[in-house]
PDB file of C-alpha atoms in Angstrom:
ATOM      1  CA  MET A   1       0.000   0.000   0.000  1.00  0.00           C
ATOM      2  CA  VAL A   2       1.272   3.423  -0.946  1.00  0.00           C
ATOM      3  CA  SER A   3       0.641   6.129   1.670  1.00  0.00           C
ATOM      4  CA  GLN A   4       0.069   9.707   0.640  1.00  0.00           C
ATOM      5  CA  ILE A   5       2.314  12.352   2.089  1.00  0.00           C
ATOM      6  CA  GLN A   6       0.270  15.069   3.754  1.00  0.00           C
ATOM      7  CA  PRO A   7       1.399  18.635   3.115  1.00  0.00           C
ATOM      8  CA  PRO A   8       2.760  20.382   6.180  1.00  0.00           C
ATOM      9  CA  THR A   9       0.207  22.310   8.157  1.00  0.00           C
ATOM     10  CA  GLN A  10       0.526  26.041   7.758  1.00  0.00           C
ATOM     11  CA  PRO A  11       0.850  27.857  11.077  1.00  0.00           C
ATOM     12  CA  GLU A  12      -2.067  30.096  11.972  1.00  0.00           C
ATOM     13  CA  VAL A  13      -1.446  33.752  11.318  1.00  0.00           C
ATOM     14  CA  ILE A  14      -2.255  35.874  14.361  1.00  0.00           C
ATOM     15  CA  TYR A  15      -3.463  39.411  13.739  1.00  0.00           C
ATOM     16  CA  ARG A  16      -2.921  41.302  16.955  1.00  0.00           C
ATOM     17  CA  ASP A  17      -5.378  43.959  18.055  1.00  0.00           C
ATOM     18  CA  SER A  18      -2.992  45.728  20.430  1.00  0.00           C
ATOM     19  CA  ASP A  19       0.687  46.495  20.773  1.00  0.00           C
ATOM     20  CA  GLY A  20       0.472  47.383  24.441  1.00  0.00           C
ATOM     21  CA  GLN A  21       1.150  51.050  23.720  1.00  0.00           C
ATOM     22  CA  PRO A  22      -1.184  53.856  24.822  1.00  0.00           C
ATOM     23  CA  VAL A  23      -3.548  55.450  22.320  1.00  0.00           C
ATOM     24  CA  ALA A  24      -1.958  58.847  22.924  1.00  0.00           C
ATOM     25  CA  ASN A  25       1.107  60.198  24.685  1.00  0.00           C
ATOM     26  CA  ASN A  26      -0.534  63.261  26.203  1.00  0.00           C
ATOM     27  CA  THR A  27      -3.917  64.838  26.850  1.00  0.00           C
ATOM     28  CA  ILE A  28      -3.635  67.269  23.925  1.00  0.00           C
ATOM     29  CA  GLN A  29      -3.061  64.513  21.383  1.00  0.00           C
ATOM     30  CA  PHE A  30      -5.806  62.356  22.907  1.00  0.00           C
ATOM     31  CA  GLY A  31      -8.246  65.278  22.912  1.00  0.00           C
ATOM     32  CA  TRP A  32      -7.700  65.865  19.191  1.00  0.00           C
ATOM     33  CA  ILE A  33      -8.089  62.176  18.350  1.00  0.00           C
ATOM     34  CA  VAL A  34     -11.362  61.980  20.287  1.00  0.00           C
ATOM     35  CA  GLU A  35     -12.698  65.229  18.827  1.00  0.00           C
ATOM     36  CA  ILE A  36     -12.049  64.232  15.210  1.00  0.00           C
ATOM     37  CA  LYS A  37     -13.297  60.683  15.674  1.00  0.00           C
ATOM     38  CA  GLN A  38     -16.499  61.665  17.507  1.00  0.00           C
ATOM     39  CA  ASN A  39     -17.388  64.488  15.138  1.00  0.00           C
ATOM     40  CA  LEU A  40     -16.928  62.191  12.152  1.00  0.00           C
ATOM     41  CA  ASP A  41     -19.102  59.596  13.906  1.00  0.00           C
ATOM     42  CA  TRP A  42     -21.877  62.183  14.274  1.00  0.00           C
ATOM     43  CA  LEU A  43     -21.355  63.501  10.745  1.00  0.00           C
ATOM     44  CA  PHE A  44     -21.978  60.045   9.282  1.00  0.00           C
ATOM     45  CA  ALA A  45     -24.363  58.788  11.963  1.00  0.00           C
ATOM     46  CA  ASP A  46     -27.187  58.282   9.451  1.00  0.00           C
ATOM     47  CA  ASP A  47     -25.050  56.464   6.894  1.00  0.00           C
ATOM     48  CA  PRO A  48     -24.765  52.763   7.810  1.00  0.00           C
ATOM     49  CA  ASN A  49     -21.926  52.245   5.333  1.00  0.00           C
ATOM     50  CA  VAL A  50     -19.303  54.575   6.775  1.00  0.00           C
ATOM     51  CA  PHE A  51     -16.919  53.045   9.308  1.00  0.00           C
ATOM     52  CA  VAL A  52     -14.917  55.402  11.527  1.00  0.00           C
ATOM     53  CA  ALA A  53     -12.252  54.118  13.915  1.00  0.00           C
ATOM     54  CA  GLY A  54      -9.569  55.460  16.208  1.00  0.00           C
ATOM     55  CA  ASP A  55      -6.250  53.713  16.869  1.00  0.00           C
ATOM     56  CA  LEU A  56      -7.411  50.492  15.191  1.00  0.00           C
ATOM     57  CA  PHE A  57      -4.873  48.081  13.688  1.00  0.00           C
ATOM     58  CA  TRP A  58      -5.224  47.956   9.904  1.00  0.00           C
ATOM     59  CA  TYR A  59      -3.861  44.896   8.107  1.00  0.00           C
ATOM     60  CA  PRO A  60      -3.915  45.460   4.334  1.00  0.00           C
ATOM     61  CA  VAL A  61      -2.416  42.121   3.226  1.00  0.00           C
ATOM     62  CA  GLU A  62      -3.748  38.687   4.171  1.00  0.00           C
ATOM     63  CA  GLY A  63      -1.175  36.449   5.798  1.00  0.00           C
ATOM     64  CA  ARG A  64       1.267  39.344   6.379  1.00  0.00           C
ATOM     65  CA  ASN A  65       0.744  40.318   9.992  1.00  0.00           C
ATOM     66  CA  LYS A  66       3.942  42.359  10.036  1.00  0.00           C
ATOM     67  CA  ILE A  67       2.392  44.788   7.566  1.00  0.00           C
ATOM     68  CA  VAL A  68       0.210  46.818   9.907  1.00  0.00           C
ATOM     69  CA  ASN A  69      -0.493  50.353  11.005  1.00  0.00           C
ATOM     70  CA  ALA A  70      -2.895  51.969  13.456  1.00  0.00           C
ATOM     71  CA  PRO A  71      -3.991  55.423  12.243  1.00  0.00           C
ATOM     72  CA  ASP A  72      -5.096  57.829  14.944  1.00  0.00           C
ATOM     73  CA  VAL A  73      -8.379  58.170  13.021  1.00  0.00           C
ATOM     74  CA  MET A  74      -9.417  56.435   9.831  1.00  0.00           C
ATOM     75  CA  VAL A  75     -12.565  56.610   7.728  1.00  0.00           C
ATOM     76  CA  VAL A  76     -13.722  53.811   5.449  1.00  0.00           C
ATOM     77  CA  LEU A  77     -16.568  54.704   3.107  1.00  0.00           C
ATOM     78  CA  GLY A  78     -18.453  51.703   1.782  1.00  0.00           C
ATOM     79  CA  ARG A  79     -18.036  49.475   4.837  1.00  0.00           C
ATOM     80  CA  PRO A  80     -20.699  48.936   7.518  1.00  0.00           C
ATOM     81  CA  LYS A  81     -20.538  50.345  10.995  1.00  0.00           C
ATOM     82  CA  GLY A  82     -19.805  47.887  13.783  1.00  0.00           C
ATOM     83  CA  ASP A  83     -17.172  46.785  16.259  1.00  0.00           C
ATOM     84  CA  ARG A  84     -13.937  45.214  15.017  1.00  0.00           C
ATOM     85  CA  LEU A  85     -10.876  43.948  16.871  1.00  0.00           C
ATOM     86  CA  CYS A  86      -8.822  45.039  13.881  1.00  0.00           C
ATOM     87  CA  TYR A  87      -9.413  46.010  10.254  1.00  0.00           C
ATOM     88  CA  GLN A  88      -8.481  43.083   8.013  1.00  0.00           C
ATOM     89  CA  GLN A  89      -8.842  44.547   4.553  1.00  0.00           C
ATOM     90  CA  TRP A  90      -9.364  41.244   2.689  1.00  0.00           C
ATOM     91  CA  LYS A  91     -12.455  40.678   4.880  1.00  0.00           C
ATOM     92  CA  GLU A  92     -13.765  44.160   4.005  1.00  0.00           C
ATOM     93  CA  GLN A  93     -14.192  43.622   0.248  1.00  0.00           C
ATOM     94  CA  GLY A  94     -10.620  44.794  -0.174  1.00  0.00           C
ATOM     95  CA  ILE A  95     -11.588  48.391   0.655  1.00  0.00           C
ATOM     96  CA  ALA A  96      -8.774  50.433   2.180  1.00  0.00           C
ATOM     97  CA  PRO A  97      -9.432  53.394   4.473  1.00  0.00           C
ATOM     98  CA  GLN A  98      -9.857  56.369   2.175  1.00  0.00           C
ATOM     99  CA  VAL A  99      -9.074  59.072   4.749  1.00  0.00           C
ATOM    100  CA  VAL A 100      -6.515  58.949   7.567  1.00  0.00           C
ATOM    101  CA  PHE A 101      -5.643  61.451  10.302  1.00  0.00           C
ATOM    102  CA  GLU A 102      -2.519  61.496  12.441  1.00  0.00           C
ATOM    103  CA  ILE A 103      -2.039  63.789  15.449  1.00  0.00           C
ATOM    104  CA  LEU A 104       1.610  64.330  16.300  1.00  0.00           C
ATOM    105  CA  SER A 105       3.052  64.075  19.771  1.00  0.00           C
ATOM    106  CA  PRO A 106       6.574  65.093  20.875  1.00  0.00           C
ATOM    107  CA  SER A 107       7.645  61.441  20.749  1.00  0.00           C
ATOM    108  CA  ASN A 108       6.926  61.046  17.023  1.00  0.00           C
ATOM    109  CA  THR A 109      10.092  61.020  14.934  1.00  0.00           C
ATOM    110  CA  GLN A 110      10.510  62.104  11.323  1.00  0.00           C
ATOM    111  CA  THR A 111      11.541  58.557  10.394  1.00  0.00           C
ATOM    112  CA  GLU A 112       8.371  57.168  11.948  1.00  0.00           C
ATOM    113  CA  MET A 113       6.167  59.644  10.070  1.00  0.00           C
ATOM    114  CA  ASP A 114       8.018  58.994   6.803  1.00  0.00           C
ATOM    115  CA  LYS A 115       7.250  55.281   7.222  1.00  0.00           C
ATOM    116  CA  LYS A 116       3.584  56.059   7.855  1.00  0.00           C
ATOM    117  CA  LEU A 117       3.404  58.178   4.708  1.00  0.00           C
ATOM    118  CA  LEU A 118       5.000  55.376   2.692  1.00  0.00           C
ATOM    119  CA  PHE A 119       2.538  52.853   4.178  1.00  0.00           C
ATOM    120  CA  TYR A 120      -0.538  54.961   3.446  1.00  0.00           C
ATOM    121  CA  ASP A 121       0.727  55.734  -0.043  1.00  0.00           C
ATOM    122  CA  ARG A 122       1.429  52.077  -0.812  1.00  0.00           C
ATOM    123  CA  TYR A 123      -1.841  50.678   0.511  1.00  0.00           C
ATOM    124  CA  GLY A 124      -4.354  53.017  -1.053  1.00  0.00           C
ATOM    125  CA  VAL A 125      -5.195  55.910   1.285  1.00  0.00           C
ATOM    126  CA  GLU A 126      -6.713  58.739  -0.756  1.00  0.00           C
ATOM    127  CA  GLU A 127      -6.416  61.577   1.760  1.00  0.00           C
ATOM    128  CA  TYR A 128      -3.860  61.835   4.561  1.00  0.00           C
ATOM    129  CA  TYR A 129      -3.748  64.639   7.121  1.00  0.00           C
ATOM    130  CA  ILE A 130      -1.202  65.311   9.862  1.00  0.00           C
ATOM    131  CA  TYR A 131      -1.731  67.922  12.560  1.00  0.00           C
ATOM    132  CA  ASP A 132       0.937  68.974  15.045  1.00  0.00           C
ATOM    133  CA  PRO A 133      -0.899  70.762  17.888  1.00  0.00           C
ATOM    134  CA  ASP A 134       2.340  71.860  19.561  1.00  0.00           C
ATOM    135  CA  ARG A 135       3.456  73.791  16.475  1.00  0.00           C
ATOM    136  CA  ASN A 136      -0.066  74.364  15.152  1.00  0.00           C
ATOM    137  CA  ASN A 137       1.072  72.915  11.850  1.00  0.00           C
ATOM    138  CA  LEU A 138      -1.232  71.133   9.390  1.00  0.00           C
ATOM    139  CA  CYS A 139      -0.089  69.084   6.392  1.00  0.00           C
ATOM    140  CA  GLY A 140      -2.104  67.101   3.894  1.00  0.00           C
ATOM    141  CA  TRP A 141      -1.692  64.714   0.982  1.00  0.00           C
ATOM    142  CA  LEU A 142      -4.154  63.837  -1.766  1.00  0.00           C
ATOM    143  CA  ARG A 143      -3.905  60.838  -4.081  1.00  0.00           C
ATOM    144  CA  GLY A 144      -3.022  61.676  -7.654  1.00  0.00           C
ATOM    145  CA  GLU A 145      -1.971  59.612 -10.632  1.00  0.00           C
ATOM    146  CA  ASP A 146       1.377  58.682  -9.069  1.00  0.00           C
ATOM    147  CA  GLY A 147       0.321  58.306  -5.430  1.00  0.00           C
ATOM    148  CA  LEU A 148      -0.113  60.729  -2.555  1.00  0.00           C
ATOM    149  CA  ASP A 149       0.811  64.294  -3.486  1.00  0.00           C
ATOM    150  CA  VAL A 150       1.333  67.146  -1.039  1.00  0.00           C
ATOM    151  CA  ILE A 151      -1.570  69.577  -0.795  1.00  0.00           C
ATOM    152  CA  PRO A 152       0.226  72.910  -1.286  1.00  0.00           C
ATOM    153  CA  GLN A 153      -2.311  75.089   0.551  1.00  0.00           C
ATOM    154  CA  MET A 154      -4.322  73.762   3.482  1.00  0.00           C
ATOM    155  CA  GLY A 155      -6.078  77.038   4.340  1.00  0.00           C
ATOM    156  CA  ASP A 156      -9.825  76.471   3.841  1.00  0.00           C
ATOM    157  CA  TRP A 157      -9.073  73.122   2.213  1.00  0.00           C
ATOM    158  CA  VAL A 158     -12.188  70.947   1.768  1.00  0.00           C
ATOM    159  CA  SER A 159     -11.797  67.175   1.939  1.00  0.00           C
ATOM    160  CA  PRO A 160     -13.015  65.673  -1.361  1.00  0.00           C
ATOM    161  CA  ARG A 161     -14.283  62.572   0.439  1.00  0.00           C
ATOM    162  CA  LEU A 162     -15.611  63.944   3.743  1.00  0.00           C
ATOM    163  CA  LYS A 163     -16.580  67.476   2.615  1.00  0.00           C
ATOM    164  CA  ILE A 164     -15.228  68.888   5.881  1.00  0.00           C
ATOM    165  CA  ARG A 165     -13.281  72.153   5.783  1.00  0.00           C
ATOM    166  CA  PHE A 166      -9.894  72.729   7.412  1.00  0.00           C
ATOM    167  CA  ALA A 167      -9.300  76.205   8.822  1.00  0.00           C
ATOM    168  CA  PRO A 168      -5.789  76.648  10.255  1.00  0.00           C
ATOM    169  CA  LEU A 169      -6.026  79.679  12.545  1.00  0.00           C
ATOM    170  CA  PRO A 170      -3.368  81.383  14.694  1.00  0.00           C
ATOM    171  CA  GLU A 171      -5.047  80.017  17.822  1.00  0.00           C
ATOM    172  CA  GLY A 172      -5.244  76.486  16.436  1.00  0.00           C
ATOM    173  CA  LEU A 173      -6.830  74.257  13.821  1.00  0.00           C
ATOM    174  CA  GLN A 174     -10.598  74.395  13.368  1.00  0.00           C
ATOM    175  CA  LEU A 175     -12.616  71.881  11.387  1.00  0.00           C
ATOM    176  CA  TYR A 176     -16.048  72.557   9.928  1.00  0.00           C
ATOM    177  CA  ARG A 177     -18.823  70.205   8.885  1.00  0.00           C
ATOM    178  CA  PRO A 178     -20.343  70.440   5.387  1.00  0.00           C
ATOM    179  CA  ASP A 179     -23.249  72.441   6.893  1.00  0.00           C
ATOM    180  CA  GLY A 180     -20.811  75.069   8.186  1.00  0.00           C
ATOM    181  CA  GLU A 181     -21.025  74.022  11.843  1.00  0.00           C
ATOM    182  CA  ARG A 182     -17.631  73.656  13.475  1.00  0.00           C
ATOM    183  CA  PHE A 183     -16.377  70.485  15.113  1.00  0.00           C
ATOM    184  CA  LEU A 184     -17.095  70.556  18.834  1.00  0.00           C
ATOM    185  CA  THR A 185     -15.213  69.150  21.788  1.00  0.00           C
ATOM    186  CA  TYR A 186     -16.831  66.532  24.013  1.00  0.00           C
ATOM    187  CA  THR A 187     -17.368  69.194  26.695  1.00  0.00           C
ATOM    188  CA  GLU A 188     -19.104  71.519  24.234  1.00  0.00           C
ATOM    189  CA  ILE A 189     -21.281  68.704  22.945  1.00  0.00           C
ATOM    190  CA  SER A 190     -22.255  67.680  26.485  1.00  0.00           C
ATOM    191  CA  ARG A 191     -23.033  71.291  27.399  1.00  0.00           C
ATOM    192  CA  ASN A 192     -25.154  71.761  24.281  1.00  0.00           C
ATOM    193  CA  ALA A 193     -26.994  68.510  24.956  1.00  0.00           C
ATOM    194  CA  GLU A 194     -27.742  69.598  28.524  1.00  0.00           C
ATOM    195  CA  GLN A 195     -28.974  73.012  27.340  1.00  0.00           C
ATOM    196  CA  GLU A 196     -31.212  71.299  24.785  1.00  0.00           C
ATOM    197  CA  ARG A 197     -32.548  68.981  27.476  1.00  0.00           C
ATOM    198  CA  GLN A 198     -33.322  71.969  29.702  1.00  0.00           C
ATOM    199  CA  ARG A 199     -35.056  73.785  26.827  1.00  0.00           C
ATOM    200  CA  ALA A 200     -37.147  70.695  26.106  1.00  0.00           C
ATOM    201  CA  GLU A 201     -38.088  70.389  29.769  1.00  0.00           C
ATOM    202  CA  GLN A 202     -39.069  74.068  29.941  1.00  0.00           C
ATOM    203  CA  GLU A 203     -41.196  73.650  26.813  1.00  0.00           C
ATOM    204  CA  ARG A 204     -42.849  70.588  28.333  1.00  0.00           C
ATOM    205  CA  GLN A 205     -43.616  72.529  31.509  1.00  0.00           C
ATOM    206  CA  ARG A 206     -45.043  75.454  29.521  1.00  0.00           C
ATOM    207  CA  ALA A 207     -47.242  73.064  27.548  1.00  0.00           C
ATOM    208  CA  GLU A 208     -48.426  71.420  30.764  1.00  0.00           C
ATOM    209  CA  GLN A 209     -49.212  74.782  32.327  1.00  0.00           C
ATOM    210  CA  GLU A 210     -51.133  75.824  29.226  1.00  0.00           C
ATOM    211  CA  ARG A 211     -53.083  72.548  29.318  1.00  0.00           C
ATOM    212  CA  GLN A 212     -53.939  73.115  32.979  1.00  0.00           C
ATOM    213  CA  ARG A 213     -55.020  76.708  32.290  1.00  0.00           C
ATOM    214  CA  ALA A 214     -57.245  75.493  29.461  1.00  0.00           C
ATOM    215  CA  GLU A 215     -58.794  72.850  31.695  1.00  0.00           C
ATOM    216  CA  LEU A 216     -59.442  75.398  34.451  1.00  0.00           C
ATOM    217  CA  ALA A 217     -60.987  77.817  31.954  1.00  0.00           C
ATOM    218  CA  GLU A 218     -63.200  75.053  30.577  1.00  0.00           C
ATOM    219  CA  GLN A 219     -64.270  74.044  34.064  1.00  0.00           C
ATOM    220  CA  ALA A 220     -65.005  77.664  34.950  1.00  0.00           C
ATOM    221  CA  ARG A 221     -67.322  77.941  31.894  1.00  0.00           C
ATOM    222  CA  ARG A 222     -69.052  74.730  32.877  1.00  0.00           C
ATOM    223  CA  ASP A 223     -69.565  75.963  36.435  1.00  0.00           C
ATOM    224  CA  ALA A 224     -70.857  79.338  35.205  1.00  0.00           C
ATOM    225  CA  ILE A 225     -73.671  77.927  33.064  1.00  0.00           C
ATOM    226  CA  PRO A 226     -75.977  76.825  35.940  1.00  0.00           C
ATOM    227  CA  ARG A 227     -75.513  80.135  37.729  1.00  0.00           C
ATOM    228  CA  LEU A 228     -76.271  82.124  34.591  1.00  0.00           C
ATOM    229  CA  LEU A 229     -79.358  80.020  33.906  1.00  0.00           C
ATOM    230  CA  GLN A 230     -80.557  80.743  37.466  1.00  0.00           C
ATOM    231  CA  MET A 231     -80.169  84.428  36.611  1.00  0.00           C
ATOM    232  CA  ASN A 232     -82.733  83.844  33.817  1.00  0.00           C
ATOM    233  CA  LEU A 233     -80.233  84.440  30.985  1.00  0.00           C
ATOM    234  CA  SER A 234     -81.125  82.746  27.749  1.00  0.00           C
ATOM    235  CA  ILE A 235     -79.022  80.013  26.169  1.00  0.00           C
ATOM    236  CA  GLU A 236     -78.052  82.469  23.427  1.00  0.00           C
ATOM    237  CA  GLN A 237     -76.961  85.114  25.950  1.00  0.00           C
ATOM    238  CA  ILE A 238     -74.906  82.588  27.909  1.00  0.00           C
ATOM    239  CA  ALA A 239     -73.256  81.327  24.724  1.00  0.00           C
ATOM    240  CA  GLN A 240     -72.291  84.860  23.758  1.00  0.00           C
ATOM    241  CA  ALA A 241     -71.006  85.673  27.258  1.00  0.00           C
ATOM    242  CA  LEU A 242     -68.859  82.548  27.511  1.00  0.00           C
ATOM    243  CA  GLY A 243     -67.671  82.454  23.923  1.00  0.00           C
ATOM    244  CA  LEU A 244     -69.393  79.129  23.265  1.00  0.00           C
ATOM    245  CA  SER A 245     -71.813  77.941  20.649  1.00  0.00           C
ATOM    246  CA  VAL A 246     -75.466  77.496  21.510  1.00  0.00           C
ATOM    247  CA  GLU A 247     -75.103  73.740  21.023  1.00  0.00           C
ATOM    248  CA  GLU A 248     -72.154  73.624  23.446  1.00  0.00           C
ATOM    249  CA  VAL A 249     -74.114  75.501  26.100  1.00  0.00           C
ATOM    250  CA  ARG A 250     -77.113  73.182  25.707  1.00  0.00           C
ATOM    251  CA  THR A 251     -74.864  70.127  25.974  1.00  0.00           C
ATOM    252  CA  LEU A 252     -73.042  71.434  29.053  1.00  0.00           C
ATOM    253  CA  ALA A 253     -76.315  72.487  30.693  1.00  0.00           C
ATOM    254  CA  GLN A 254     -77.584  68.905  30.412  1.00  0.00           C
ATOM    255  CA  GLU A 255     -74.514  67.343  32.039  1.00  0.00           C
TER     256      GLU A 255
END
């Protein structure tokens, strides 16, 4: 009997979802990452096929777990919302993140950022933005025929994919939604939500007070009808005095 030689078993490829490093190195960098990520979440909240992630490992090549990067914020148009341990591109219809943001910290080196640019260029990012909050410096790249090209002027630049506007100001970068509303911090959003809740509660109380006043006025008219009838006023006179129709007075008088 001839036995068949079984091919060697391929070892399982492990795609890590963490490198043990913190998301950010300082509160300023973390604040910017959260602000951009949350505002983009709200911007595309009604579109089920826009995936936004912060500090998520992105593996562009199946079986190559050494080829990985974790953008501070990435946006993938055409992929459904939902939780992921990492972004494995071959499981996402081969769609690469179209837009990537990086927020610099003092620990970032030029070599590190050059490698990131090469990675994003090689694996299909269409728009790449870097903001250095310490120096208030904004840079951007847009994909052209030969790869990612530097955007020469970022003042009032509008993202082709996201339609958000970049406004580098002396006091810091400001981002604006397509409707002209600026990106808000978590504190501003919470404050606005609380103010809206208070306005809604005040409106509810005003409506309740108005309902109670209407009920009291209606009850007062009901109570007045018997007294006016005892004063020998006609149904027509009572209707005119109370601002009711003759039919309403007759109906209320019979109750």
